[in-house]
Coordinates of C-alpha atoms and ligand atoms in Angstrom, one line a residue:
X261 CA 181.5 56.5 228.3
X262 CA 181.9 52.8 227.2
X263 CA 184.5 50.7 229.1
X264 CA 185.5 47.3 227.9
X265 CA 186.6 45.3 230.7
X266 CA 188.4 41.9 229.9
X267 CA 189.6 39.3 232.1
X268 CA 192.1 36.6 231.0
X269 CA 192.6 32.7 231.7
X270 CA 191.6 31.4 234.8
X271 CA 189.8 34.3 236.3
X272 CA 186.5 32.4 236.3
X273 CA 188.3 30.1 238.4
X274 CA 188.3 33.3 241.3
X275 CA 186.8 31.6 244.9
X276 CA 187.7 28.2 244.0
X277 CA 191.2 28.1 244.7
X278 CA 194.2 30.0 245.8
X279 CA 191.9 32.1 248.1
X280 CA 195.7 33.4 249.7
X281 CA 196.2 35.1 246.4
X282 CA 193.2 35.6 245.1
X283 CA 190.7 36.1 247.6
X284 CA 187.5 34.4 248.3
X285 CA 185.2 35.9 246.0
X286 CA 184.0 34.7 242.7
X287 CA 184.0 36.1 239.1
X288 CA 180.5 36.8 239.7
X289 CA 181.1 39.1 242.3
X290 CA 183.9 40.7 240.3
X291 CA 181.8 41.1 237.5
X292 CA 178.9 42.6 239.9
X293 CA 181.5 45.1 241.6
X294 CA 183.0 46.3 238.3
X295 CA 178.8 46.6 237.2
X296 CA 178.1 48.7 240.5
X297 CA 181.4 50.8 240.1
X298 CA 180.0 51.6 236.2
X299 CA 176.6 52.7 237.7
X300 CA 178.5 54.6 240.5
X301 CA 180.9 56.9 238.0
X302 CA 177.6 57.3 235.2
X303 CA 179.6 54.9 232.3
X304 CA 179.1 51.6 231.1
X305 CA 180.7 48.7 231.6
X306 CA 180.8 45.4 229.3
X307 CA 182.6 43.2 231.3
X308 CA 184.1 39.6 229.5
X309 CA 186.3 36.6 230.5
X310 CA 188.2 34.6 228.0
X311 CA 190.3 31.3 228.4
X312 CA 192.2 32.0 225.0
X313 CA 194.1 34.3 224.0
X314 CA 192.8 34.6 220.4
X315 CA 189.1 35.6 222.0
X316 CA 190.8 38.2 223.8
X317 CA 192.5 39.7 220.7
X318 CA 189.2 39.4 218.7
X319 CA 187.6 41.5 221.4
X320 CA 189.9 44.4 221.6
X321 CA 189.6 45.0 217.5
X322 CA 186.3 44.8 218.2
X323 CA 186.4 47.8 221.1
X324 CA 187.4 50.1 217.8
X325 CA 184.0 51.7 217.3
X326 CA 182.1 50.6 220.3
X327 CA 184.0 51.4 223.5
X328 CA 185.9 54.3 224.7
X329 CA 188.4 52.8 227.2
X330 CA 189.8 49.4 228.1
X331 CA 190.6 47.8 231.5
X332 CA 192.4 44.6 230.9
X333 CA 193.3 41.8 233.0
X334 CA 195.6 39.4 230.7
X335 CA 196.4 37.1 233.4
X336 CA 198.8 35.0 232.3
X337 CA 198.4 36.4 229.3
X338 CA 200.1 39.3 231.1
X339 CA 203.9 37.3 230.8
X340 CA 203.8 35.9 227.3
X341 CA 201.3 37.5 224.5
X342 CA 202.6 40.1 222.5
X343 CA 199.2 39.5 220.1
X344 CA 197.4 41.0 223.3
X345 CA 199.9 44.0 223.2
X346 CA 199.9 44.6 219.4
X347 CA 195.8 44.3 219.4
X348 CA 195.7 47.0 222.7
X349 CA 198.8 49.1 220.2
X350 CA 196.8 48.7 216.9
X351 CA 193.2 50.2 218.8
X352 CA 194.8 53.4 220.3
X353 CA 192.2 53.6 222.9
X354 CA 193.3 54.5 226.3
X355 CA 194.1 51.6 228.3
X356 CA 194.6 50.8 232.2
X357 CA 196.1 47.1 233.5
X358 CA 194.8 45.3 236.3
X359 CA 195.9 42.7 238.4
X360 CA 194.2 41.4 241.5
X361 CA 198.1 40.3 243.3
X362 CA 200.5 42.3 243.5
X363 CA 202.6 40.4 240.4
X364 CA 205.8 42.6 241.2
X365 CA 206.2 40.4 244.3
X366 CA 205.6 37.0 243.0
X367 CA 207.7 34.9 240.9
X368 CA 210.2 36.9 238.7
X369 CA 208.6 35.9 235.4
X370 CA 205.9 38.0 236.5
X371 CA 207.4 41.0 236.8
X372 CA 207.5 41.2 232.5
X373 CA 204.3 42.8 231.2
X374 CA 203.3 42.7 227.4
X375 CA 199.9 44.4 227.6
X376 CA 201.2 46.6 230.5
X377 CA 203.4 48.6 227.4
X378 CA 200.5 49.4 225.7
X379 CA 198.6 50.7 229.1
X380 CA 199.2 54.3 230.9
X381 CA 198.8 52.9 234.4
X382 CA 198.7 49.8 235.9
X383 CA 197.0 49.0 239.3
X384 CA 198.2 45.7 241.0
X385 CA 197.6 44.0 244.4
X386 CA 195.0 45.9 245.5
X387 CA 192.6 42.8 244.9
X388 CA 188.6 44.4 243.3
X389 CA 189.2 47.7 243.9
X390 CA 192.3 47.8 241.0
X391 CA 189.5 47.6 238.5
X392 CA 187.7 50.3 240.6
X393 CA 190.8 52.8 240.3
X394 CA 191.4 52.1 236.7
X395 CA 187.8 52.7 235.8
X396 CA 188.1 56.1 237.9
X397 CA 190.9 56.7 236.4
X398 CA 189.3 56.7 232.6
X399 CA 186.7 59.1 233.8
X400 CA 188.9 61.6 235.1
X401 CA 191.2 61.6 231.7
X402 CA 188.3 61.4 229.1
Ligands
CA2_751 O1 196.9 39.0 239.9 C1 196.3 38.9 238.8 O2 195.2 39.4 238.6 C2 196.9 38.0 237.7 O3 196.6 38.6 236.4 C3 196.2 36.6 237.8 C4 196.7 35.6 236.9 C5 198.2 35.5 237.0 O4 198.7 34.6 236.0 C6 198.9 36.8 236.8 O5 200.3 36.7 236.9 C7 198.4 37.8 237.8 C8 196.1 34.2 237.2 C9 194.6 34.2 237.2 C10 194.2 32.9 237.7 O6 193.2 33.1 238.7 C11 192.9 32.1 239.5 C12 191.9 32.4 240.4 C13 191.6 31.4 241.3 C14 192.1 30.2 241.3 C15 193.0 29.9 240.3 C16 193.4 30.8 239.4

């Protein structure tokens, strides 16, 4: 099993700041958990990080064909890109949501999703291990 995982705006920034919300660990190690979780369940991960939106969208067509699954982390792409939610609708390929806070108890422009309408499940505030329970997750449905 193939799983595309993509990572919106900013979350190369992880470690640097806002350690209260985000942690203190960098993208690296978020890229080398969501690597060791792949090898853990037997699939593959390709794991990317875009600061623009367009990137993003480019990358999910592209998913058509050569992954099976997508974990997504739109940051705050989340709130405002209905491209992102028409390129997860126009794929079809089962989908999961991530978010390292828990965005339901942040500000209240937050709490609107885009990509989170084209997702079955989202898993929010539980920091690394989200991408760890979507991933799971994918295995047990495919
Ligand atoms: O909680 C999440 O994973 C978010 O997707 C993170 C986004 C935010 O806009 C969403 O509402 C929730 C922000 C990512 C920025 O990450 C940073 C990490 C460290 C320092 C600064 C930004």
């Amino acid at each position: 099993m193939r799983i595309l995982v993509l990572n919106g705006p900013n979350l190369n920034m992880l470690g640097v700041r806002e350690p209260d919300i985000y942690g203190r660990h960098t993208y690296a190690d978020l890229v080398a958990f969501i690597e060791e979780t792949a090898e853990r369940l037997g699939v593959m991960a390709d794991v990317r990080q875009s600061n623009h939106e367009g990137e993003l969208v480019e990358w999910i067509q592209q998913a058509m064909g050569t992954a099976d699954a997508i974990v997504i982390n739109p940051a705050a792409y989340t709130h405002t890109s209905v491209a992102i939610l028409d390129a997860l609708k126009a794929v079809a390929l089962p989908a999961i949501e991530v978010h390292l806070s828990d965005v339901s108890a942040r500000e209240p422009f937050r709490r609107i999703s885009y990509a989170g309408m084209a997702c079955s499940e989202t898993y929010a505030g539980l920091g690394f291990d989200g991408y760890a329970r979507a991933m799971e997750s994918l295995v047990v449905k495919k």
